[in-house]
Each structure stands twice: as C-alpha cells, then as structure tokens.
Tab-separated table of C-alpha atoms in Angstrom:
chain	number	residue	atom	x	y	z
A	28	MET	CA	-26.042	-116.766	142.704
A	29	GLU	CA	-29.247	-117.202	140.670
A	30	HIS	CA	-28.655	-119.906	138.102
A	31	LEU	CA	-30.181	-122.396	135.713
A	32	PHE	CA	-29.041	-126.000	135.300
A	33	ILE	CA	-29.972	-128.212	132.357
A	34	PRO	CA	-28.527	-131.732	132.758
A	35	GLY	CA	-28.233	-132.397	129.030
A	36	LYS	CA	-28.545	-135.766	127.336
A	37	ASN	CA	-24.847	-136.667	127.477
A	38	LYS	CA	-23.022	-136.133	130.771
A	39	ASP	CA	-19.721	-137.082	129.105
A	40	LEU	CA	-19.741	-133.919	126.989
A	41	ALA	CA	-17.954	-130.810	128.272
A	42	PRO	CA	-20.441	-128.738	130.341
A	43	LEU	CA	-21.161	-125.209	129.127
A	44	LEU	CA	-21.030	-122.393	131.697
A	45	LEU	CA	-23.099	-119.486	130.381
A	46	LEU	CA	-22.220	-115.900	131.304
A	47	HIS	CA	-24.592	-113.315	129.813
A	48	GLY	CA	-23.953	-109.769	128.641
A	49	THR	CA	-25.121	-106.573	130.372
A	50	GLY	CA	-28.885	-106.654	130.814
A	51	GLY	CA	-29.150	-110.386	130.265
A	52	ASP	CA	-29.942	-113.192	132.677
A	53	GLU	CA	-29.470	-116.925	133.108
A	54	LYS	CA	-31.801	-117.654	130.163
A	55	SER	CA	-30.155	-115.315	127.643
A	56	LEU	CA	-27.552	-117.699	126.194
A	57	VAL	CA	-29.398	-121.000	126.503
A	58	GLU	CA	-30.277	-121.071	122.800
A	59	VAL	CA	-26.640	-120.293	121.973
A	60	ALA	CA	-25.492	-123.204	124.139
A	61	GLU	CA	-28.044	-125.537	122.590
A	62	PHE	CA	-26.799	-124.535	119.143
A	63	ILE	CA	-23.204	-125.269	120.150
A	64	ASN	CA	-24.260	-128.695	121.410
A	65	SER	CA	-27.839	-129.588	122.265
A	66	ASP	CA	-26.783	-132.637	124.319
A	67	ALA	CA	-24.258	-130.958	126.640
A	68	PRO	CA	-24.971	-130.081	130.290
A	69	ILE	CA	-25.653	-126.358	130.768
A	70	LEU	CA	-24.976	-124.268	133.863
A	71	SER	CA	-26.046	-120.657	133.427
A	72	LEU	CA	-25.448	-117.881	135.967
A	73	ARG	CA	-27.054	-114.492	136.537
A	74	GLY	CA	-24.774	-111.567	137.353
A	75	GLU	CA	-25.480	-110.062	140.781
A	76	ILE	CA	-24.523	-106.455	140.019
A	77	LYS	CA	-27.338	-104.073	139.066
A	78	GLU	CA	-26.567	-101.135	136.787
A	79	GLY	CA	-29.694	-99.104	136.130
A	80	GLY	CA	-31.680	-102.277	136.627
A	81	ALA	CA	-29.492	-104.278	134.222
A	82	ASN	CA	-27.691	-107.420	135.408
A	83	ARG	CA	-23.889	-107.446	135.220
A	84	PHE	CA	-21.140	-109.650	136.613
A	85	PHE	CA	-19.003	-106.782	137.966
A	86	LYS	CA	-19.167	-103.023	138.476
A	87	ARG	CA	-17.952	-100.252	136.245
A	88	PHE	CA	-17.616	-96.531	136.906
A	89	HIS	CA	-19.887	-93.804	135.494
A	90	ASP	CA	-17.383	-93.050	132.709
A	91	GLY	CA	-17.604	-96.663	131.534
A	92	SER	CA	-14.224	-97.741	132.864
A	93	LEU	CA	-14.070	-101.053	134.724
A	94	ASP	CA	-13.936	-101.253	138.518
A	95	LEU	CA	-10.866	-103.499	138.746
A	96	ALA	CA	-11.150	-104.035	142.507
A	97	ASP	CA	-14.709	-105.289	142.136
A	98	LEU	CA	-13.714	-107.351	139.084
A	99	GLU	CA	-11.069	-109.145	141.157
A	100	ILE	CA	-13.604	-109.974	143.892
A	101	LYS	CA	-16.325	-111.055	141.459
A	102	THR	CA	-13.901	-113.193	139.433
A	103	LYS	CA	-12.966	-115.169	142.541
A	104	GLU	CA	-16.660	-115.484	143.459
A	105	LEU	CA	-17.450	-116.719	139.949
A	106	ILE	CA	-14.850	-119.484	140.147
A	107	ASN	CA	-15.872	-120.504	143.683
A	108	THR	CA	-19.579	-120.492	142.806
A	109	THR	CA	-18.962	-122.558	139.682
A	110	ARG	CA	-16.931	-125.088	141.669
A	111	GLU	CA	-19.700	-125.387	144.280
A	112	LEU	CA	-22.428	-125.805	141.657
A	113	ALA	CA	-20.304	-128.264	139.678
A	114	GLU	CA	-20.049	-130.404	142.799
A	115	LYS	CA	-23.785	-130.050	143.474
A	116	TYR	CA	-24.745	-131.126	139.954
A	117	GLU	CA	-21.935	-133.688	139.610
A	118	LEU	CA	-20.100	-131.861	136.820
A	119	ASP	CA	-16.357	-132.116	136.219
A	120	PHE	CA	-15.075	-128.577	136.810
A	121	GLU	CA	-11.906	-129.333	134.841
A	122	LYS	CA	-13.999	-130.015	131.716
A	123	ILE	CA	-16.239	-126.945	131.958
A	124	ILE	CA	-16.108	-124.536	129.019
A	125	ALA	CA	-17.054	-120.968	129.913
A	126	VAL	CA	-19.239	-119.325	127.265
A	127	GLY	CA	-19.393	-115.572	127.720
A	128	TYR	CA	-20.866	-112.683	125.758
A	129	SER	CA	-19.717	-109.084	126.254
A	130	ASN	CA	-19.726	-108.458	130.051
A	131	GLY	CA	-19.841	-112.209	130.676
A	132	ALA	CA	-16.989	-112.789	128.234
A	133	ASN	CA	-14.944	-110.103	129.966
A	134	ILE	CA	-15.163	-111.750	133.376
A	135	ALA	CA	-14.470	-115.161	131.828
A	136	ALA	CA	-11.363	-113.773	130.127
A	137	ASN	CA	-10.250	-112.208	133.391
A	138	ALA	CA	-10.693	-115.544	135.158
A	139	LEU	CA	-8.498	-117.267	132.560
A	140	LEU	CA	-5.774	-114.648	132.922
A	141	GLN	CA	-5.827	-113.935	136.659
A	142	ALA	CA	-6.650	-117.209	138.434
A	143	GLU	CA	-4.549	-120.372	138.355
A	144	ASP	CA	-7.529	-122.440	139.570
A	145	SER	CA	-9.770	-121.177	136.771
A	146	PHE	CA	-11.408	-122.679	133.692
A	147	HIS	CA	-9.197	-124.339	131.108
A	148	LYS	CA	-11.322	-123.494	128.075
A	149	ALA	CA	-13.590	-120.645	127.041
A	150	ILE	CA	-15.708	-119.347	124.197
A	151	LEU	CA	-15.535	-115.555	124.298
A	152	PHE	CA	-17.975	-113.547	122.196
A	153	HIS	CA	-17.000	-109.843	121.971
A	154	ALA	CA	-14.509	-109.552	124.820
A	155	MET	CA	-11.802	-107.088	125.799
A	156	PRO	CA	-8.982	-106.988	128.359
A	157	ALA	CA	-9.696	-105.421	131.731
A	158	GLY	CA	-6.486	-103.409	131.764
A	159	ASN	CA	-5.218	-104.926	135.009
A	160	GLU	CA	-1.682	-106.131	135.660
A	161	GLN	CA	-0.907	-109.604	134.367
A	162	PRO	CA	0.410	-112.276	136.791
A	163	ALA	CA	3.460	-114.342	135.855
A	164	PHE	CA	2.044	-117.868	135.648
A	165	SER	CA	1.702	-119.543	132.247
A	166	ILE	CA	-1.677	-120.423	130.767
A	167	ASP	CA	-0.267	-122.655	128.034
A	168	HIS	CA	-2.754	-125.375	129.069
A	169	ARG	CA	-5.727	-123.153	128.248
A	170	SER	CA	-7.629	-122.945	124.967
A	171	VAL	CA	-9.828	-120.063	123.848
A	172	PHE	CA	-12.224	-119.356	121.009
A	173	LEU	CA	-12.753	-115.616	120.521
A	174	SER	CA	-15.001	-113.843	118.055
A	175	ALA	CA	-15.483	-110.143	117.489
A	176	GLY	CA	-17.219	-107.682	115.200
A	177	LEU	CA	-14.984	-105.360	113.210
A	178	ASN	CA	-17.696	-102.696	113.497
A	179	ASP	CA	-18.590	-103.312	117.139
A	180	PRO	CA	-19.133	-99.878	118.757
A	181	LEU	CA	-19.083	-101.215	122.320
A	182	ILE	CA	-16.109	-103.580	122.321
A	183	THR	CA	-13.871	-102.491	119.481
A	184	ALA	CA	-11.921	-104.836	117.256
A	185	LYS	CA	-8.757	-103.159	118.549
A	186	ALA	CA	-9.705	-104.064	122.141
A	187	SER	CA	-10.410	-107.672	121.177
A	188	GLU	CA	-7.109	-107.831	119.286
A	189	LYS	CA	-5.336	-106.668	122.432
A	190	LEU	CA	-6.999	-109.441	124.457
A	191	VAL	CA	-5.892	-112.040	121.897
A	192	GLU	CA	-2.347	-110.663	122.120
A	193	ILE	CA	-2.340	-110.931	125.930
A	194	LEU	CA	-3.753	-114.471	125.895
A	195	GLU	CA	-1.183	-115.636	123.361
A	196	GLN	CA	1.692	-113.914	125.164
A	197	ARG	CA	0.699	-115.819	128.296
A	198	GLY	CA	0.725	-119.094	126.339
A	199	ALA	CA	-2.954	-119.787	125.616
A	200	LYS	CA	-4.020	-121.415	122.366
A	201	VAL	CA	-6.412	-118.957	120.707
A	202	GLU	CA	-8.673	-119.383	117.689
A	203	THR	CA	-10.352	-116.235	116.374
A	204	VAL	CA	-13.210	-115.282	114.089
A	205	TRP	CA	-13.663	-111.701	112.918
A	206	THR	CA	-16.921	-110.620	111.305
A	207	ALA	CA	-18.050	-107.423	109.627
A	208	ALA	CA	-20.853	-107.142	112.164
A	209	GLY	CA	-21.370	-104.947	115.209
A	210	HIS	CA	-22.034	-106.068	118.784
A	211	SER	CA	-24.701	-108.650	117.970
A	212	LEU	CA	-23.853	-112.316	117.614
A	213	THR	CA	-23.845	-113.661	114.059
A	214	MET	CA	-24.453	-117.141	112.651
A	215	GLU	CA	-20.847	-117.108	111.410
A	216	GLU	CA	-19.620	-116.810	114.999
A	217	LEU	CA	-21.992	-119.469	116.301
A	218	GLU	CA	-21.067	-121.961	113.576
A	219	ALA	CA	-17.374	-121.436	114.306
A	220	ALA	CA	-17.918	-121.780	118.062
A	221	LYS	CA	-19.833	-125.024	117.487
A	222	LYS	CA	-16.978	-126.433	115.415
A	223	TRP	CA	-14.417	-125.323	118.019
A	224	TYR	CA	-16.436	-127.036	120.775
A	225	GLN	CA	-16.517	-130.260	118.792
A	226	ASN	CA	-12.725	-130.120	118.463
A	227	ASN	CA	-12.143	-129.366	122.161
A	228	GLN	CA	-13.871	-132.242	123.946
A	229	LYS	CA	-10.680	-133.673	125.484
C-alpha cells in the first residue's frame, strides 16, 4: 500500500496512523496530524480502491451503499499492512492511534468494532457505522474521539450518533464533539482532538 512515514521528533509519543477521506491521499491529513502533535511519528496510507479516479479504502455500490464484503477484506488488509509497516519502522502497534476522516474514519471505526487484533485508540472525524452485524467481543479497552457536523450532508449527525451508540454499547470509551458545520473539518474539532490526544498517551 502506498504510504508516507514521518519519524517525528519523539518516538515515545503515540504514532498517528492517517486514513484520508474519498479523493484524498497519503498527504491529505499530514497537517492535521502535525496540529494534533508535531513531534509524533506519522504513518499515512493511501486507499487502493479507485472510484471515478478518487482514492478510497473500500468499495461502495452505485447507490452509495457500502460494499460490506469488500469492507471486511479491506479492514483486515488495513490492520495487517499497519502491523507490517509498524514493524518496518519500529513503531509500537499497540500505541498507534488511527486518525480517520470520512471514508478513512469509516474503515477505522469498522476495524475497532470488527477485529479483536485492531487499534486500541482512534480519532474519527465524520464517521458512520457500516451497518454490518456486530461481533460479541467487548471493546471496553478501546478509546475513541469522534467529531461530527450537525449540518453534514454526507455523513449525517444521526449516522454519527448511531456509531457512538454502537461503540458505547460494545464498551468503548467515547468522547464526542458536535459542531454546527458541514462535512469540512473545523478548528473546534482539531483543538478538541489535540487535547484528547494529549490525554491519551498511555
């Protein structure tokens, strides 16, 4: 998988795994990561699915609904790829915090919910549930920051609320920020994510 690695100035900080939105690439969220913590190691991936020339992490159908079979495959590939790259760059996989926006946030959320060997922490900007069946294992050891726009036309506040409900029902610790904005990231969200990162170093 095409990726970008920035070692950072402090290898003891939790590494940030960047997962872009539809149409983005491995450079799209670097400034976001540097705002969250400019000294942290950064590993940024590029989604391998092409939709009208736009990069995505998993397929969806023409009506906009998610291809759950492909999502399952790509979620496993994401975790395996991250583990391999973490070993290559001498990062502690257990400390990695996934930072996803939109499509990237959706696959990160799916990884948290569907895979026992997944990330323990995530920052999810504008995410929704995939609508797949939930497994039985607890995720009470996982912590999530989630932000959403109340006027987001692409990922509605109702969809994000449903994801929060599922995460909490499964045991995850969830902190949320709701803005009056649409689908774009706001400084309010970034400031809150930065504070959450500072509080989730252990």
